[in-house]
Amino acid sequence: MGLKEIITPLSYFEITHPEISSIRVYPSREETAQAVAQFIIDLVQNNPEAAITYATGNTMIPVYQRIAEAIKGGEVNFSQTKAFHLDEYYPCDPCESHSFVQYLNQYVFEPFQITEENRFIMNGLAADPQVEASRYNTLLKQQPIALAILGIGPGSHIAFNEQGTPFESETHLARLSQETITRDQVERGQETPEHALTQGINNILETEQILLVAYGAGKGEYLKPTLWGPIDSQVPASALRLKGEKVSLYIDNEAAQHLGNRA
Ligand code: GLP
């Protein structure tokens, strides 16, 4: 007789918020990532053809690795799901190490066995970025997106919607803030372009569910104005509170320590 794996539910505590339906705090980043992975696995088990928008970045790597393990173990099948980008640098060759196509190939498309026709890629080499943004926007409008998985970045940006981006924005070419460019150099050791194609804030708000994930003190600082400051385009992630009933925020305890008190 083999050993039976004992699965204990992950412990967390909830923060109540006037607009956001669920804010869960897990003791560590590993447990947060595991809970996020489980959220996405449950969604696909219930909706095997779900269209999902995937954030890139370091936050999501352990999440996607956990899902890949679940797929390998036969717990869930993502092969009928549709996978969408949140954003891509522009101009950007998919062979560049900072390309989000490359990231998605490595962490999502291949391990999740997503078929070629279900990989919806933003073309960082398109001759006209406005035409590419509009093509991608049309794709997003053609079907309901079941889930947008988001991280949060400098200036409380979501995707590459930097401070000042209107909440009604659709997929567009964005100019990156100096803070974001510096983050890429310092945290990722990358010289990235000054522009990016990005889903707009309205594309994100139109999805059926939104899952925002953050770990660590720095992310706590981005979340503080997001949760407790005014809902304002200077804090792009605060837009999520307009649709707070469909937003889940999963964070680790370290991020939670930096949220401060309600304003
Ligand atoms: C970038 C991306 C976002 C990502 C965020 C967080 O700016 N445009 O989509 O969610 O950074 O990245 P990380 O998880 O590496 O901190």
Short mmCIF file of C-alpha atoms and ligand atoms in Angstrom, two decimals:
data_model
loop_
_atom_site.label_atom_id
_atom_site.label_comp_id
_atom_site.label_asym_id
_atom_site.label_seq_id
_atom_site.Cartn_x
_atom_site.Cartn_y
_atom_site.Cartn_z
CA MET A 1 0.00 0.00 0.00
CA GLY A 2 1.43 3.39 -0.96
CA LEU A 3 1.53 6.43 1.21
CA LYS A 4 -1.54 8.59 0.94
CA GLU A 5 -0.98 12.30 0.52
CA ILE A 6 -2.72 14.20 3.27
CA ILE A 7 -4.15 17.42 1.88
CA THR A 8 -4.95 19.98 4.53
CA PRO A 9 -6.86 23.11 3.53
CA LEU A 10 -4.64 26.19 3.49
CA SER A 11 -5.25 28.56 6.36
CA TYR A 12 -5.89 32.24 5.67
CA PHE A 13 -7.60 35.23 7.19
CA GLU A 14 -9.94 37.66 5.47
CA ILE A 15 -9.81 41.43 5.35
CA THR A 16 -13.21 42.99 4.94
CA HIS A 17 -13.51 45.77 2.41
CA PRO A 18 -16.53 47.87 1.38
CA GLU A 19 -16.18 47.09 -2.32
CA ILE A 20 -13.93 44.06 -2.85
CA SER A 21 -15.76 40.81 -2.22
CA SER A 22 -12.83 38.70 -1.08
CA ILE A 23 -9.41 39.59 0.31
CA ARG A 24 -7.50 36.58 1.59
CA VAL A 25 -4.21 36.73 3.44
CA TYR A 26 -2.03 33.60 3.51
CA PRO A 27 0.96 33.11 5.81
CA SER A 28 3.59 32.85 3.06
CA ARG A 29 4.06 33.45 -0.64
CA GLU A 30 4.19 29.70 -1.27
CA GLU A 31 0.79 29.22 0.34
CA THR A 32 -0.62 32.22 -1.50
CA ALA A 33 0.60 30.82 -4.82
CA GLN A 34 -0.84 27.42 -3.99
CA ALA A 35 -4.24 28.94 -3.16
CA VAL A 36 -4.21 31.01 -6.35
CA ALA A 37 -3.37 27.91 -8.39
CA GLN A 38 -6.25 26.07 -6.75
CA PHE A 39 -8.63 28.93 -7.58
CA ILE A 40 -7.67 28.68 -11.27
CA ILE A 41 -7.78 24.86 -11.29
CA ASP A 42 -11.28 24.89 -9.75
CA LEU A 43 -12.42 27.37 -12.40
CA VAL A 44 -11.15 25.17 -15.25
CA GLN A 45 -12.61 22.04 -13.71
CA ASN A 46 -16.00 23.79 -13.79
CA ASN A 47 -15.45 25.40 -17.18
CA PRO A 48 -12.98 23.37 -19.30
CA GLU A 49 -13.25 25.82 -22.22
CA ALA A 50 -12.69 28.95 -20.15
CA ALA A 51 -10.96 31.92 -21.76
CA ILE A 52 -8.32 33.22 -19.36
CA THR A 53 -6.08 36.28 -19.42
CA TYR A 54 -2.67 35.51 -17.92
CA ALA A 55 -0.41 38.01 -16.19
CA THR A 56 3.30 37.52 -16.64
CA GLY A 57 5.94 38.46 -14.03
CA ASN A 58 7.63 36.80 -11.08
CA THR A 59 4.52 36.70 -8.90
CA MET A 60 2.82 34.24 -11.19
CA ILE A 61 5.70 31.79 -11.74
CA PRO A 62 5.02 29.58 -8.66
CA VAL A 63 1.29 29.68 -9.48
CA TYR A 64 1.81 28.45 -13.02
CA GLN A 65 4.30 25.83 -11.84
CA ARG A 66 1.75 24.45 -9.39
CA ILE A 67 -0.89 24.29 -12.13
CA ALA A 68 1.58 22.52 -14.44
CA GLU A 69 2.12 19.90 -11.71
CA ALA A 70 -1.64 19.43 -11.33
CA ILE A 71 -1.94 18.94 -15.10
CA LYS A 72 0.91 16.42 -15.09
CA GLY A 73 -0.77 14.58 -12.21
CA GLY A 74 -4.04 14.38 -14.19
CA GLU A 75 -5.97 16.58 -11.72
CA VAL A 76 -7.13 19.00 -14.42
CA ASN A 77 -6.98 19.55 -18.18
CA PHE A 78 -6.33 23.00 -19.66
CA SER A 79 -6.05 21.87 -23.27
CA GLN A 80 -9.46 23.21 -24.27
CA THR A 81 -9.04 26.59 -22.57
CA LYS A 82 -8.19 29.79 -24.43
CA ALA A 83 -5.18 31.81 -23.29
CA PHE A 84 -4.87 35.60 -23.68
CA HIS A 85 -2.04 38.03 -23.03
CA LEU A 86 -2.40 40.95 -20.70
CA ASP A 87 0.41 42.90 -22.30
CA GLU A 88 3.60 42.82 -24.38
CA TYR A 89 6.53 45.18 -24.80
CA TYR A 90 6.64 47.12 -28.07
CA PRO A 91 8.60 46.79 -30.20
CA CYS A 92 9.55 43.33 -29.02
CA ASP A 93 10.76 40.26 -30.87
CA PRO A 94 9.31 37.11 -29.29
CA CYS A 95 12.89 35.77 -29.17
CA GLU A 96 13.97 38.50 -26.73
CA SER A 97 14.36 37.26 -23.15
CA HIS A 98 11.95 39.95 -21.84
CA SER A 99 9.22 39.05 -24.34
CA PHE A 100 5.99 38.03 -22.63
CA VAL A 101 5.29 35.61 -25.51
CA GLN A 102 8.42 33.80 -24.46
CA TYR A 103 7.29 33.81 -20.81
CA LEU A 104 3.84 32.50 -21.73
CA ASN A 105 5.32 29.79 -23.95
CA GLN A 106 7.53 28.64 -21.10
CA TYR A 107 5.14 28.86 -18.15
CA VAL A 108 1.66 28.60 -19.66
CA PHE A 109 1.18 27.59 -23.30
CA GLU A 110 3.50 24.57 -23.33
CA PRO A 111 3.02 23.14 -19.80
CA PHE A 112 -0.74 23.74 -19.92
CA GLN A 113 -0.90 22.02 -23.35
CA ILE A 114 -2.87 24.89 -24.85
CA THR A 115 -3.45 24.25 -28.53
CA GLU A 116 -1.98 26.64 -31.12
CA GLU A 117 -5.40 27.96 -32.14
CA ASN A 118 -6.22 28.77 -28.52
CA ARG A 119 -3.10 30.89 -27.93
CA PHE A 120 -4.00 34.52 -28.50
CA ILE A 121 -0.75 36.38 -28.86
CA MET A 122 -0.06 40.12 -29.00
CA ASN A 123 2.40 40.76 -31.78
CA GLY A 124 5.21 42.94 -30.44
CA LEU A 125 6.60 43.21 -33.99
CA ALA A 126 3.43 44.47 -35.66
CA ALA A 127 4.20 47.23 -38.15
CA ASP A 128 1.44 49.42 -36.74
CA PRO A 129 0.86 49.06 -32.98
CA GLN A 130 -2.50 50.84 -33.17
CA VAL A 131 -3.77 48.31 -35.71
CA GLU A 132 -2.42 45.45 -33.56
CA ALA A 133 -4.10 46.88 -30.44
CA SER A 134 -7.38 47.14 -32.26
CA ARG A 135 -7.08 43.59 -33.67
CA TYR A 136 -6.47 42.25 -30.17
CA ASN A 137 -9.30 44.27 -28.70
CA THR A 138 -11.70 42.75 -31.23
CA LEU A 139 -10.57 39.25 -30.19
CA LEU A 140 -11.28 40.07 -26.55
CA LYS A 141 -14.76 41.32 -27.42
CA GLN A 142 -15.63 38.14 -29.33
CA GLN A 143 -16.08 35.96 -26.26
CA PRO A 144 -16.58 36.27 -22.54
CA ILE A 145 -13.29 36.16 -20.65
CA ALA A 146 -13.92 33.98 -17.61
CA LEU A 147 -10.96 35.20 -15.59
CA ALA A 148 -8.26 37.86 -15.64
CA ILE A 149 -5.25 36.95 -13.50
CA LEU A 150 -3.40 40.09 -12.49
CA GLY A 151 -0.29 41.18 -10.66
CA ILE A 152 0.37 44.74 -9.56
CA GLY A 153 3.35 46.89 -10.51
CA PRO A 154 4.95 50.30 -9.94
CA GLY A 155 2.51 53.17 -9.38
CA SER A 156 -0.18 50.51 -8.67
CA HIS A 157 -0.35 49.70 -12.38
CA ILE A 158 -2.30 46.72 -13.69
CA ALA A 159 -1.15 45.17 -16.97
CA PHE A 160 0.74 48.18 -18.39
CA ASN A 161 -1.94 50.70 -17.52
CA GLU A 162 0.21 53.32 -15.86
CA GLN A 163 -0.88 56.24 -13.69
CA GLY A 164 -3.34 58.51 -15.49
CA THR A 165 -4.73 55.83 -17.83
CA PRO A 166 -8.49 56.39 -18.20
CA PHE A 167 -10.64 53.66 -16.67
CA GLU A 168 -12.54 53.32 -19.97
CA SER A 169 -9.33 52.46 -21.87
CA GLU A 170 -9.32 49.50 -24.25
CA THR A 171 -6.28 47.67 -25.66
CA HIS A 172 -3.69 50.30 -26.60
CA LEU A 173 -0.05 51.25 -26.93
CA ALA A 174 1.15 52.57 -23.57
CA ARG A 175 4.19 54.59 -22.64
CA LEU A 176 5.90 52.98 -19.65
CA SER A 177 6.63 55.08 -16.60
CA GLN A 178 10.22 55.71 -15.53
CA GLU A 179 9.43 53.70 -12.38
CA THR A 180 8.45 50.67 -14.46
CA ILE A 181 11.51 50.97 -16.71
CA THR A 182 13.73 51.19 -13.59
CA ARG A 183 11.94 48.19 -12.04
CA ASP A 184 12.74 46.16 -15.15
CA GLN A 185 16.41 47.13 -14.92
CA VAL A 186 16.75 46.54 -11.18
CA GLU A 187 14.50 43.52 -10.56
CA ARG A 188 14.79 41.81 -13.90
CA GLY A 189 18.17 43.02 -15.18
CA GLN A 190 16.48 43.96 -18.46
CA GLU A 191 16.67 46.96 -20.77
CA THR A 192 13.07 46.99 -21.92
CA PRO A 193 11.43 49.22 -24.55
CA GLU A 194 9.68 52.42 -23.48
CA HIS A 195 6.34 51.25 -24.84
CA ALA A 196 4.06 48.26 -24.54
CA LEU A 197 0.81 46.96 -25.95
CA THR A 198 -1.62 46.40 -23.11
CA GLN A 199 -5.18 45.39 -22.46
CA GLY A 200 -6.95 48.50 -21.21
CA ILE A 201 -8.56 48.90 -17.81
CA ASN A 202 -12.01 48.48 -19.31
CA ASN A 203 -11.04 45.13 -20.90
CA ILE A 204 -10.07 43.92 -17.45
CA LEU A 205 -13.25 45.26 -15.81
CA GLU A 206 -15.36 43.47 -18.45
CA THR A 207 -14.06 39.99 -17.53
CA GLU A 208 -16.30 37.70 -15.48
CA GLN A 209 -13.85 37.36 -12.59
CA ILE A 210 -10.66 39.14 -11.60
CA LEU A 211 -7.96 37.64 -9.43
CA LEU A 212 -5.25 39.99 -8.18
CA VAL A 213 -2.16 38.45 -6.59
CA ALA A 214 0.63 40.10 -4.60
CA TYR A 215 3.40 39.14 -2.23
CA GLY A 216 5.86 41.14 -0.18
CA ALA A 217 6.26 44.58 1.34
CA GLY A 218 6.68 46.50 -1.94
CA LYS A 219 3.40 45.15 -3.32
CA GLY A 220 1.72 46.03 -0.02
CA GLU A 221 2.72 49.64 -0.69
CA TYR A 222 1.04 49.51 -4.13
CA LEU A 223 -2.06 47.93 -2.61
CA LYS A 224 -2.51 50.48 0.15
CA PRO A 225 -3.80 53.34 -2.06
CA THR A 226 -5.52 50.77 -4.28
CA LEU A 227 -7.70 49.61 -1.41
CA TRP A 228 -8.08 52.61 0.83
CA GLY A 229 -7.38 55.76 -1.21
CA PRO A 230 -9.72 57.50 -3.66
CA ILE A 231 -10.79 55.58 -6.77
CA ASP A 232 -8.71 57.59 -9.19
CA SER A 233 -6.82 57.12 -12.45
CA GLN A 234 -3.61 58.07 -10.59
CA VAL A 235 -4.01 54.67 -8.90
CA PRO A 236 -4.88 52.39 -11.85
CA ALA A 237 -5.62 49.31 -9.71
CA SER A 238 -8.23 51.28 -7.72
CA ALA A 239 -10.48 50.85 -10.81
CA LEU A 240 -11.01 47.25 -9.70
CA ARG A 241 -13.15 48.56 -6.82
CA LEU A 242 -15.73 49.69 -9.41
CA LYS A 243 -16.35 45.98 -10.05
CA GLY A 244 -15.35 44.81 -6.58
CA GLU A 245 -18.09 42.16 -6.47
CA LYS A 246 -16.12 40.06 -8.95
CA VAL A 247 -12.66 40.76 -7.56
CA SER A 248 -10.63 38.38 -5.37
CA LEU A 249 -7.35 39.57 -3.91
CA TYR A 250 -4.92 36.91 -2.65
CA ILE A 251 -1.87 38.23 -0.81
CA ASP A 252 0.74 37.05 1.64
CA ASN A 253 1.09 38.22 5.19
CA GLU A 254 4.09 40.40 4.37
CA ALA A 255 2.05 42.42 1.85
CA ALA A 256 -0.82 42.61 4.35
CA GLN A 257 1.50 44.18 6.95
CA HIS A 258 1.98 47.16 4.63
CA LEU A 259 -1.63 47.87 3.76
CA GLY A 260 -2.05 50.31 6.62
CA ASN A 261 -5.44 51.21 7.93
CA ARG A 262 -8.54 52.23 6.12
CA ALA A 263 -8.23 55.92 5.15
C1 GLP B 1 4.47 44.03 -15.13
C2 GLP B 1 3.37 43.48 -15.98
C3 GLP B 1 2.20 43.08 -15.14
C4 GLP B 1 2.68 42.27 -13.96
C5 GLP B 1 3.45 43.17 -13.06
C6 GLP B 1 3.98 42.49 -11.80
O1 GLP B 1 4.55 45.39 -15.15
N1 GLP B 1 2.94 44.38 -16.98
O2 GLP B 1 1.30 42.38 -15.93
O3 GLP B 1 1.56 41.77 -13.30
O4 GLP B 1 4.55 43.65 -13.79
O5 GLP B 1 5.16 41.78 -12.05
P1 GLP B 1 5.92 40.94 -10.97
O6 GLP B 1 5.02 39.82 -10.63
O7 GLP B 1 7.18 40.46 -11.64
O8 GLP B 1 6.20 41.82 -9.82
#
